[in-house]
């Protein structure tokens, strides 16, 4: 009995520990990085080297995709990829001083007598047919990204952040526009782009467990969390991105648009994974994504698997546990995640003072994804040395290291827009 209780407590501490940023040790000493060997992205499991797109597409790519599902982010249950029921909740043709169309759409997923509602806030430039559209989750509700009183307050549970006007885990009028510096909507619109944003907690709120959001819709009898190789939150958010895209591909205003998937930090990890899973996204942008995003695990610099897993076990499938302090056993590393996006343009953005996200590791994985891009005749990153500060590279793999901290800045958006324009030409 005592043994059973002890065992249950150990399990509990592994599966539900969720202490945000509890480990503040930055672990940012470049001299401490030990030599490592990356798995070869262009060598099949049987040792065969790949020099043709067809072998990459038919054999190696599916192998790698499957490893990511099984060992890191988890399989998304089958049968749930059908588009959700959609309903337009609000629309205006004179938003943003009459320069934009605003549309708010509810996407509903129904099962087991319950429903999950995802609210899409869409701004489109006026008089532009099928403009390219950025798609990105926000962290505190649609109402935070712009000071526009018509934006519907999210109903979902939100992590408290009094500085942003979020108390009692609920959206408030006070929180309207409190995150607008991260979302330069007027610029996005004036450059001819649309923006679709959703609160990520509509799909899976950050409550450190699996009791709410989309996961419980797929539990079998007596199940209360995903099985060892089933989806964690990152896969759930990736699933949500594809459902937003399903909708935009049907809306007459965006049916023929190009779609640019954008994500910052934990959602930067998600945008890479969603871009790998769903090839309908035309361009993928990942900002300050760090560990389990663009950064190479094997450098063990900044945030490591042990740290991320201690703070956020729910982001991953349980199988990921076994790689804590055992990075070299992983059958993949993050250059392979970026390679899964090939030949589509992908942009990795780092910030100089964001050592926890390992800017150099973010660059190196993009660099090591290059052979796959070259297989398709595309140009990736040619130099193993990171470019200087604020000197972006806009090849099919794009990269910049900007001054400053972890975050999304006007400089970042300027680069994203230039990069996208160049690659949509
Ligand atoms: C934490 C976490 C990071 C993540 C970040 C975020 O700092 O350790 O991995 O990128 O949160 O999403 O804001």
Tab-separated table of C-alpha atoms and ligand atoms in Angstrom:
chain	number	residue	atom	x	y	z
A	1	UNK	CA	0.000	0.000	0.000
A	2	UNK	CA	2.735	2.462	1.085
A	3	UNK	CA	4.600	1.503	-2.035
A	4	UNK	CA	1.507	2.215	-4.160
A	5	UNK	CA	1.031	5.656	-2.606
A	6	UNK	CA	4.692	6.501	-3.155
A	7	UNK	CA	4.438	5.392	-6.773
A	8	UNK	CA	1.273	7.472	-7.312
A	9	UNK	CA	2.987	10.550	-5.853
A	10	UNK	CA	5.988	10.136	-8.133
A	11	UNK	CA	3.697	9.793	-11.141
A	12	UNK	CA	1.735	12.840	-10.071
A	13	UNK	CA	4.846	14.960	-9.747
A	14	UNK	CA	5.965	13.909	-13.225
A	15	UNK	CA	2.667	14.466	-14.933
A	16	UNK	CA	1.244	17.587	-13.342
A	17	UNK	CA	4.147	19.666	-12.100
A	18	UNK	CA	3.526	23.020	-13.642
A	19	UNK	CA	5.390	25.847	-12.068
A	20	UNK	CA	5.754	28.656	-14.549
A	21	UNK	CA	9.372	29.637	-14.977
A	22	UNK	CA	10.272	27.963	-11.702
A	23	UNK	CA	13.776	27.259	-12.956
A	24	UNK	CA	15.355	30.619	-13.499
A	25	UNK	CA	18.858	29.304	-14.138
A	26	UNK	CA	19.621	30.678	-17.590
A	27	UNK	CA	22.375	28.167	-18.407
A	28	UNK	CA	23.952	30.482	-20.969
A	29	UNK	CA	27.635	29.623	-21.028
A	30	UNK	CA	28.758	28.944	-24.593
A	31	UNK	CA	32.002	27.398	-23.332
A	32	UNK	CA	29.977	24.731	-21.547
A	33	UNK	CA	28.442	23.449	-24.792
A	34	UNK	CA	29.908	20.009	-25.387
A	35	UNK	CA	30.569	18.553	-28.840
A	36	UNK	CA	27.494	16.828	-30.240
A	37	UNK	CA	26.490	14.954	-33.350
A	38	UNK	CA	23.202	15.655	-35.102
A	39	UNK	CA	21.146	12.898	-36.726
A	40	UNK	CA	21.578	13.208	-40.497
A	41	UNK	CA	18.404	14.592	-41.973
A	42	UNK	CA	19.122	13.066	-45.381
A	43	UNK	CA	20.029	9.534	-44.284
A	44	UNK	CA	17.317	6.905	-44.051
A	45	UNK	CA	17.053	4.641	-40.995
A	46	UNK	CA	18.705	1.857	-43.043
A	47	UNK	CA	21.742	4.083	-43.696
A	48	UNK	CA	20.875	4.957	-47.302
A	49	UNK	CA	21.806	8.526	-48.302
A	50	UNK	CA	19.118	10.556	-50.032
A	51	UNK	CA	19.779	12.649	-53.103
A	52	UNK	CA	16.312	12.833	-54.653
A	53	UNK	CA	13.208	14.758	-53.631
A	54	UNK	CA	11.043	11.696	-54.267
A	55	UNK	CA	12.923	9.607	-51.668
A	56	UNK	CA	12.801	12.474	-49.172
A	57	UNK	CA	9.070	12.958	-49.751
A	58	UNK	CA	8.065	9.302	-49.758
A	59	UNK	CA	10.414	7.780	-47.228
A	60	UNK	CA	12.495	10.076	-45.033
A	61	UNK	CA	9.964	12.844	-44.455
A	62	UNK	CA	7.245	10.436	-43.237
A	63	UNK	CA	9.817	8.686	-41.007
A	64	UNK	CA	10.812	11.962	-39.348
A	65	UNK	CA	7.241	13.223	-39.034
A	66	UNK	CA	6.298	10.012	-37.294
A	67	UNK	CA	9.212	10.266	-34.863
A	68	UNK	CA	8.113	13.769	-33.881
A	69	UNK	CA	4.571	12.548	-33.276
A	70	UNK	CA	5.638	9.517	-31.282
A	71	UNK	CA	8.431	10.977	-29.177
A	72	UNK	CA	7.848	14.714	-28.748
A	73	UNK	CA	4.530	16.391	-29.567
A	74	UNK	CA	2.208	13.370	-29.670
A	75	UNK	CA	-0.218	11.933	-32.200
A	76	UNK	CA	-3.381	13.917	-32.852
A	77	UNK	CA	-6.384	11.572	-32.570
A	78	UNK	CA	-7.746	10.379	-35.900
A	79	UNK	CA	-11.072	11.485	-37.266
A	80	UNK	CA	-11.029	15.011	-35.920
A	81	UNK	CA	-9.609	16.821	-38.887
A	82	UNK	CA	-12.969	17.728	-40.363
A	83	UNK	CA	-13.736	21.444	-40.567
A	84	UNK	CA	-15.697	22.840	-37.637
A	85	UNK	CA	-19.120	24.457	-37.828
A	86	UNK	CA	-18.689	28.169	-38.498
A	87	UNK	CA	-20.867	31.194	-37.844
A	88	UNK	CA	-20.092	34.864	-38.475
A	89	UNK	CA	-20.748	36.729	-35.214
A	90	UNK	CA	-19.941	40.243	-36.342
A	91	UNK	CA	-18.752	42.069	-39.416
A	92	UNK	CA	-17.903	45.665	-40.304
A	93	UNK	CA	-16.745	47.140	-43.570
A	94	UNK	CA	-15.450	50.302	-41.976
A	95	UNK	CA	-12.987	49.137	-39.363
A	96	UNK	CA	-9.658	50.830	-38.607
A	97	UNK	CA	-10.721	54.273	-39.839
A	98	UNK	CA	-12.456	52.782	-42.798
A	99	UNK	CA	-9.341	51.044	-44.127
A	100	UNK	CA	-10.269	47.505	-43.187
A	101	UNK	CA	-12.945	44.864	-42.968
A	102	UNK	CA	-13.362	43.261	-39.552
A	103	UNK	CA	-14.994	39.896	-39.189
A	104	UNK	CA	-15.448	37.762	-36.065
A	105	UNK	CA	-16.235	34.124	-36.613
A	106	UNK	CA	-17.164	31.399	-34.182
A	107	UNK	CA	-15.869	27.897	-34.979
A	108	UNK	CA	-17.584	25.196	-32.989
A	109	UNK	CA	-16.410	21.688	-32.286
A	110	UNK	CA	-19.187	19.459	-30.908
A	111	UNK	CA	-18.924	16.005	-29.357
A	112	UNK	CA	-20.166	14.072	-26.332
A	113	UNK	CA	-22.838	16.673	-25.652
A	114	UNK	CA	-20.193	19.377	-25.164
A	115	UNK	CA	-18.849	22.064	-27.412
A	116	UNK	CA	-15.650	23.998	-27.801
A	117	UNK	CA	-15.800	27.483	-29.297
A	118	UNK	CA	-12.899	29.113	-31.106
A	119	UNK	CA	-13.369	32.791	-32.008
A	120	UNK	CA	-11.428	34.097	-34.992
A	121	UNK	CA	-10.813	37.835	-35.250
A	122	UNK	CA	-10.083	38.706	-38.857
A	123	UNK	CA	-8.978	42.052	-40.302
A	124	UNK	CA	-8.626	42.395	-44.063
A	125	UNK	CA	-7.528	45.372	-46.118
A	126	UNK	CA	-10.454	46.968	-47.953
A	127	UNK	CA	-10.758	46.620	-51.706
A	128	UNK	CA	-8.181	43.822	-51.935
A	129	UNK	CA	-9.273	40.442	-53.196
A	130	UNK	CA	-7.781	37.451	-51.409
A	131	UNK	CA	-4.953	39.296	-49.649
A	132	UNK	CA	-2.211	37.193	-48.081
A	133	UNK	CA	-3.191	36.555	-44.468
A	134	UNK	CA	-1.020	36.212	-41.361
A	135	UNK	CA	-2.483	33.692	-38.931
A	136	UNK	CA	-1.327	33.878	-35.319
A	137	UNK	CA	-2.519	33.013	-31.838
A	138	UNK	CA	-2.529	35.666	-29.136
A	139	UNK	CA	-1.798	34.923	-25.462
A	140	UNK	CA	-4.448	36.905	-23.552
A	141	UNK	CA	-7.563	37.131	-25.707
A	142	UNK	CA	-8.441	38.793	-29.015
A	143	UNK	CA	-9.406	41.984	-27.189
A	144	UNK	CA	-5.784	42.572	-26.125
A	145	UNK	CA	-4.329	42.890	-29.617
A	146	UNK	CA	-6.096	46.132	-30.554
A	147	UNK	CA	-8.000	48.933	-28.920
A	148	UNK	CA	-11.210	48.325	-30.851
A	149	UNK	CA	-14.367	48.278	-28.736
A	150	UNK	CA	-16.103	45.980	-31.215
A	151	UNK	CA	-13.776	43.087	-30.511
A	152	UNK	CA	-15.588	40.355	-28.593
A	153	UNK	CA	-14.112	39.609	-25.166
A	154	UNK	CA	-12.983	36.019	-24.976
A	155	UNK	CA	-14.973	33.722	-22.715
A	156	UNK	CA	-12.167	31.260	-22.182
A	157	UNK	CA	-10.034	30.910	-19.078
A	158	UNK	CA	-6.922	33.148	-19.232
A	159	UNK	CA	-3.743	33.104	-17.186
A	160	UNK	CA	-3.860	36.085	-14.821
A	161	UNK	CA	-1.730	39.077	-15.730
A	162	UNK	CA	-2.837	42.175	-13.770
A	163	UNK	CA	-0.500	44.417	-15.805
A	164	UNK	CA	-2.570	43.508	-18.876
A	165	UNK	CA	-5.881	43.837	-17.067
A	166	UNK	CA	-6.434	40.091	-16.683
A	167	UNK	CA	-7.668	39.196	-13.196
A	168	UNK	CA	-9.778	36.255	-12.007
A	169	UNK	CA	-8.713	34.420	-15.176
A	170	UNK	CA	-11.243	36.388	-17.243
A	171	UNK	CA	-11.034	38.916	-20.054
A	172	UNK	CA	-12.081	42.458	-19.147
A	173	UNK	CA	-12.639	45.768	-20.945
A	174	UNK	CA	-9.560	46.983	-19.115
A	175	UNK	CA	-7.473	44.484	-21.059
A	176	UNK	CA	-8.484	45.890	-24.454
A	177	UNK	CA	-5.483	46.836	-26.548
A	178	UNK	CA	-2.980	46.021	-23.798
A	179	UNK	CA	-0.914	43.894	-26.178
A	180	UNK	CA	-1.212	46.146	-29.223
A	181	UNK	CA	2.520	46.833	-29.485
A	182	UNK	CA	2.962	43.190	-30.526
A	183	UNK	CA	0.367	43.431	-33.297
A	184	UNK	CA	0.958	46.421	-35.651
A	185	UNK	CA	-2.360	45.912	-37.385
A	186	UNK	CA	-2.446	49.243	-39.188
A	187	UNK	CA	0.918	48.518	-40.757
A	188	UNK	CA	-0.100	44.957	-41.646
A	189	UNK	CA	-3.245	46.260	-43.358
A	190	UNK	CA	-1.529	49.171	-45.105
A	191	UNK	CA	1.037	46.740	-46.545
A	192	UNK	CA	-1.834	44.802	-48.117
A	193	UNK	CA	-2.045	41.873	-45.685
A	194	UNK	CA	-4.833	40.449	-43.597
A	195	UNK	CA	-4.536	39.180	-40.029
A	196	UNK	CA	-6.453	36.324	-38.422
A	197	UNK	CA	-5.916	35.893	-34.715
A	198	UNK	CA	-7.336	33.569	-32.071
A	199	UNK	CA	-6.773	33.300	-28.325
A	200	UNK	CA	-4.730	30.089	-27.940
A	201	UNK	CA	-6.610	29.178	-24.762
A	202	UNK	CA	-9.791	28.727	-26.833
A	203	UNK	CA	-8.208	25.464	-27.957
A	204	UNK	CA	-6.339	24.476	-24.817
A	205	UNK	CA	-6.104	26.853	-21.862
A	206	UNK	CA	-2.794	26.966	-20.045
A	207	UNK	CA	-4.040	25.264	-16.899
A	208	UNK	CA	-1.269	22.729	-16.750
A	209	UNK	CA	-3.547	19.748	-17.133
A	210	UNK	CA	-5.757	17.965	-19.603
A	211	UNK	CA	-9.138	18.528	-18.024
A	212	UNK	CA	-10.309	21.234	-20.420
A	213	UNK	CA	-9.792	22.479	-23.964
A	214	UNK	CA	-9.955	20.041	-26.857
A	215	UNK	CA	-8.278	16.992	-25.251
A	216	UNK	CA	-11.229	15.619	-23.204
A	217	UNK	CA	-13.362	15.417	-26.347
A	218	UNK	CA	-11.263	12.434	-27.369
A	219	UNK	CA	-10.924	10.484	-24.161
A	220	UNK	CA	-12.120	6.921	-24.119
A	221	UNK	CA	-14.130	5.753	-21.088
A	222	UNK	CA	-12.267	6.371	-17.808
A	223	UNK	CA	-9.429	8.187	-19.595
A	224	UNK	CA	-8.463	11.560	-18.082
A	225	UNK	CA	-5.285	12.411	-19.905
A	226	UNK	CA	-3.693	11.559	-23.248
A	227	UNK	CA	-1.825	8.239	-23.501
A	228	UNK	CA	1.990	8.081	-23.801
A	229	UNK	CA	2.192	8.941	-27.486
A	230	UNK	CA	-0.951	11.103	-27.704
A	231	UNK	CA	-1.047	14.854	-28.172
A	232	UNK	CA	0.115	17.430	-25.684
A	233	UNK	CA	-0.838	21.104	-25.870
A	234	UNK	CA	1.537	21.984	-28.721
A	235	UNK	CA	-0.129	19.393	-30.954
A	236	UNK	CA	-3.551	20.630	-29.828
A	237	UNK	CA	-2.682	24.226	-30.727
A	238	UNK	CA	-1.296	22.977	-34.069
A	239	UNK	CA	-4.592	21.173	-34.664
A	240	UNK	CA	-6.414	24.453	-33.955
A	241	UNK	CA	-4.281	26.303	-36.501
A	242	UNK	CA	-5.404	23.848	-39.168
A	243	UNK	CA	-9.062	24.345	-38.242
A	244	UNK	CA	-8.658	28.128	-38.582
A	245	UNK	CA	-7.126	27.508	-41.988
A	246	UNK	CA	-10.045	25.236	-42.971
A	247	UNK	CA	-12.318	28.181	-42.316
A	248	UNK	CA	-10.224	30.774	-44.149
A	249	UNK	CA	-9.997	28.485	-47.152
A	250	UNK	CA	-13.792	28.526	-47.364
A	251	UNK	CA	-14.503	32.209	-46.661
A	252	UNK	CA	-15.122	33.967	-49.978
A	253	UNK	CA	-12.843	36.840	-48.949
A	254	UNK	CA	-9.794	34.642	-48.304
A	255	UNK	CA	-10.505	31.468	-50.257
A	256	UNK	CA	-7.663	32.096	-52.657
A	257	UNK	CA	-5.325	33.880	-50.255
A	258	UNK	CA	-1.848	32.756	-49.318
A	259	UNK	CA	-1.492	31.941	-45.630
A	260	UNK	CA	1.432	32.829	-43.422
A	261	UNK	CA	1.585	31.034	-40.134
A	262	UNK	CA	3.116	33.114	-37.354
A	263	UNK	CA	3.965	32.229	-33.774
A	264	UNK	CA	5.987	33.601	-30.881
A	265	UNK	CA	7.648	31.631	-28.079
A	266	UNK	CA	5.535	28.574	-27.153
A	267	UNK	CA	3.462	29.414	-30.202
A	268	UNK	CA	6.696	29.751	-32.208
A	269	UNK	CA	7.230	26.083	-31.339
A	270	UNK	CA	3.638	25.433	-32.394
A	271	UNK	CA	3.949	27.274	-35.713
A	272	UNK	CA	6.882	25.063	-36.747
A	273	UNK	CA	5.007	21.918	-35.766
A	274	UNK	CA	1.758	23.034	-37.428
A	275	UNK	CA	3.669	24.049	-40.554
A	276	UNK	CA	5.274	20.593	-40.655
A	277	UNK	CA	1.932	18.828	-40.189
A	278	UNK	CA	-0.153	20.896	-42.580
A	279	UNK	CA	1.372	21.759	-45.911
A	280	UNK	CA	-1.451	24.149	-46.802
A	281	UNK	CA	0.365	26.877	-44.847
A	282	UNK	CA	2.368	28.692	-47.521
A	283	UNK	CA	4.977	30.332	-45.287
A	284	UNK	CA	5.945	29.689	-41.654
A	285	UNK	CA	7.389	32.229	-39.209
A	286	UNK	CA	8.735	31.236	-35.813
A	287	UNK	CA	9.805	33.965	-33.399
A	288	UNK	CA	11.984	33.351	-30.314
A	289	UNK	CA	10.784	29.750	-30.215
A	290	UNK	CA	13.702	28.283	-28.238
A	291	UNK	CA	13.652	24.816	-26.716
A	292	UNK	CA	11.363	22.404	-28.598
A	293	UNK	CA	11.031	25.139	-31.220
A	294	UNK	CA	13.922	26.066	-33.485
A	295	UNK	CA	16.786	25.600	-30.974
A	296	UNK	CA	18.894	22.451	-31.243
A	297	UNK	CA	18.262	20.203	-28.226
A	298	UNK	CA	21.767	18.763	-28.311
A	299	UNK	CA	23.430	22.105	-27.491
A	300	UNK	CA	21.741	21.949	-24.044
A	301	UNK	CA	22.080	25.725	-23.906
A	302	UNK	CA	19.510	27.962	-22.197
A	303	UNK	CA	16.344	25.941	-21.664
A	304	UNK	CA	16.959	22.191	-21.783
A	305	UNK	CA	14.535	19.285	-22.085
A	306	UNK	CA	14.735	18.722	-18.310
A	307	UNK	CA	13.825	22.352	-17.612
A	308	UNK	CA	11.015	22.662	-20.131
A	309	UNK	CA	9.624	19.357	-19.085
A	310	UNK	CA	9.696	20.276	-15.419
A	311	UNK	CA	7.747	23.487	-16.033
A	312	UNK	CA	5.478	22.482	-18.897
A	313	UNK	CA	5.076	18.695	-19.146
A	314	UNK	CA	1.607	19.156	-20.623
A	315	UNK	CA	2.973	20.707	-23.829
A	316	UNK	CA	4.363	17.346	-24.946
A	317	UNK	CA	3.399	13.701	-25.149
A	318	UNK	CA	4.475	11.649	-22.150
A	319	UNK	CA	7.072	9.761	-24.214
A	320	UNK	CA	9.137	12.946	-24.223
A	321	UNK	CA	9.929	12.340	-20.495
A	322	UNK	CA	12.545	9.821	-21.340
A	323	UNK	CA	14.811	12.384	-23.004
A	324	UNK	CA	15.317	14.533	-19.917
A	325	UNK	CA	19.120	14.867	-19.606
A	326	UNK	CA	19.391	12.333	-22.433
A	327	UNK	CA	19.239	14.592	-25.493
A	328	UNK	CA	21.690	12.410	-27.432
A	329	UNK	CA	19.139	9.570	-27.421
A	330	UNK	CA	16.580	11.589	-29.343
A	331	UNK	CA	16.184	10.176	-32.854
A	332	UNK	CA	15.672	13.737	-34.164
A	333	UNK	CA	16.872	17.267	-33.533
A	334	UNK	CA	15.215	20.528	-34.483
A	335	UNK	CA	16.920	21.018	-37.868
A	336	UNK	CA	14.691	18.105	-38.882
A	337	UNK	CA	11.562	19.935	-37.778
A	338	UNK	CA	12.494	22.905	-39.975
A	339	UNK	CA	13.346	20.535	-42.838
A	340	UNK	CA	9.790	19.161	-42.698
A	341	UNK	CA	8.583	22.595	-43.844
A	342	UNK	CA	10.679	22.483	-47.049
A	343	UNK	CA	10.396	23.679	-49.758
A	344	UNK	CA	8.109	26.373	-48.315
A	345	UNK	CA	9.711	29.593	-47.052
A	346	UNK	CA	10.408	29.523	-43.335
A	347	UNK	CA	11.657	32.369	-41.136
A	348	UNK	CA	13.410	31.915	-37.800
A	349	UNK	CA	13.774	35.034	-35.648
A	350	UNK	CA	15.972	35.343	-32.563
A	351	UNK	CA	16.639	38.096	-30.029
A	352	UNK	CA	20.120	38.940	-28.761
A	353	UNK	CA	19.280	38.957	-25.037
A	354	UNK	CA	17.035	35.906	-25.184
A	355	UNK	CA	19.741	33.452	-24.202
A	356	UNK	CA	17.164	31.127	-22.588
A	357	UNK	CA	15.881	30.460	-26.144
A	358	UNK	CA	19.432	29.873	-27.439
A	359	UNK	CA	19.623	32.226	-30.461
A	360	UNK	CA	22.698	30.429	-31.803
A	361	UNK	CA	20.926	27.060	-31.562
A	362	UNK	CA	17.912	28.577	-33.346
A	363	UNK	CA	20.206	29.682	-36.169
A	364	UNK	CA	22.075	26.390	-36.371
A	365	UNK	CA	18.977	24.280	-36.785
A	366	UNK	CA	17.895	26.489	-39.696
A	367	UNK	CA	21.396	26.151	-41.116
A	368	UNK	CA	21.353	22.353	-40.783
A	369	UNK	CA	17.934	22.160	-42.460
A	370	UNK	CA	19.510	23.672	-45.586
A	371	UNK	CA	20.447	20.393	-47.368
A	372	UNK	CA	16.740	19.521	-47.629
A	373	UNK	CA	15.926	22.940	-49.103
A	374	UNK	CA	18.799	22.508	-51.548
A	375	UNK	CA	17.354	19.191	-52.660
A	376	UNK	CA	14.405	21.222	-53.954
A	377	UNK	CA	16.749	23.768	-55.582
A	378	UNK	CA	16.056	26.395	-52.887
A	379	UNK	CA	18.576	28.496	-51.002
A	380	UNK	CA	18.778	28.012	-47.262
A	381	UNK	CA	21.502	29.427	-45.024
A	382	UNK	CA	25.016	29.132	-46.393
A	383	UNK	CA	27.146	30.043	-43.431
A	384	UNK	CA	27.515	28.070	-40.229
A	385	UNK	CA	28.215	31.371	-38.446
A	386	UNK	CA	25.221	33.445	-37.321
A	387	UNK	CA	24.800	36.739	-39.213
A	388	UNK	CA	25.608	39.951	-37.299
A	389	UNK	CA	22.990	41.701	-35.210
A	390	UNK	CA	20.152	43.276	-37.202
A	391	UNK	CA	21.425	41.930	-40.548
A	392	UNK	CA	18.562	39.714	-41.724
A	393	UNK	CA	18.873	36.995	-44.346
A	394	UNK	CA	15.836	36.512	-46.587
A	395	UNK	CA	16.629	33.321	-48.528
A	396	UNK	CA	13.965	30.596	-48.671
A	397	UNK	CA	15.138	29.983	-45.134
A	398	UNK	CA	15.166	33.426	-43.514
A	399	UNK	CA	16.763	34.435	-40.247
A	400	UNK	CA	17.467	37.447	-38.095
A	401	UNK	CA	19.041	38.163	-34.744
A	402	UNK	CA	17.709	41.484	-33.516
A	403	UNK	CA	18.793	43.588	-30.565
A	404	UNK	CA	16.779	43.327	-27.393
A	405	UNK	CA	14.884	40.786	-25.391
A	406	UNK	CA	12.383	37.989	-25.846
A	407	UNK	CA	9.268	39.480	-27.448
A	408	UNK	CA	7.712	40.607	-30.725
A	409	UNK	CA	8.762	44.053	-31.949
A	410	UNK	CA	8.074	46.382	-34.860
A	411	UNK	CA	11.473	45.417	-36.240
A	412	UNK	CA	10.409	41.757	-36.284
A	413	UNK	CA	7.211	42.587	-38.172
A	414	UNK	CA	9.087	44.750	-40.679
A	415	UNK	CA	11.308	41.775	-41.479
A	416	UNK	CA	8.418	39.306	-41.645
A	417	UNK	CA	6.560	41.547	-44.084
A	418	UNK	CA	9.628	42.070	-46.304
A	419	UNK	CA	10.376	38.337	-46.271
A	420	UNK	CA	6.821	37.375	-47.147
A	421	UNK	CA	6.595	39.976	-49.928
A	422	UNK	CA	9.801	38.687	-51.461
A	423	UNK	CA	8.624	35.085	-51.422
A	424	UNK	CA	5.091	35.709	-52.617
A	425	UNK	CA	6.256	37.563	-55.716
B	1	LIG	C1	8.548	29.831	-20.920
B	1	LIG	C2	9.096	28.546	-21.526
B	1	LIG	C3	9.565	28.752	-22.962
B	1	LIG	C4	8.464	29.393	-23.778
B	1	LIG	C5	7.967	30.647	-23.081
B	1	LIG	C6	6.736	31.288	-23.736
B	1	LIG	O1	9.577	30.750	-20.723
B	1	LIG	O2	10.135	28.098	-20.694
B	1	LIG	O3	9.923	27.520	-23.558
B	1	LIG	O4	8.898	29.651	-25.077
B	1	LIG	O5	7.566	30.349	-21.764
B	1	LIG	O6	6.028	30.668	-24.482
B	1	LIG	O7	6.455	32.427	-23.399
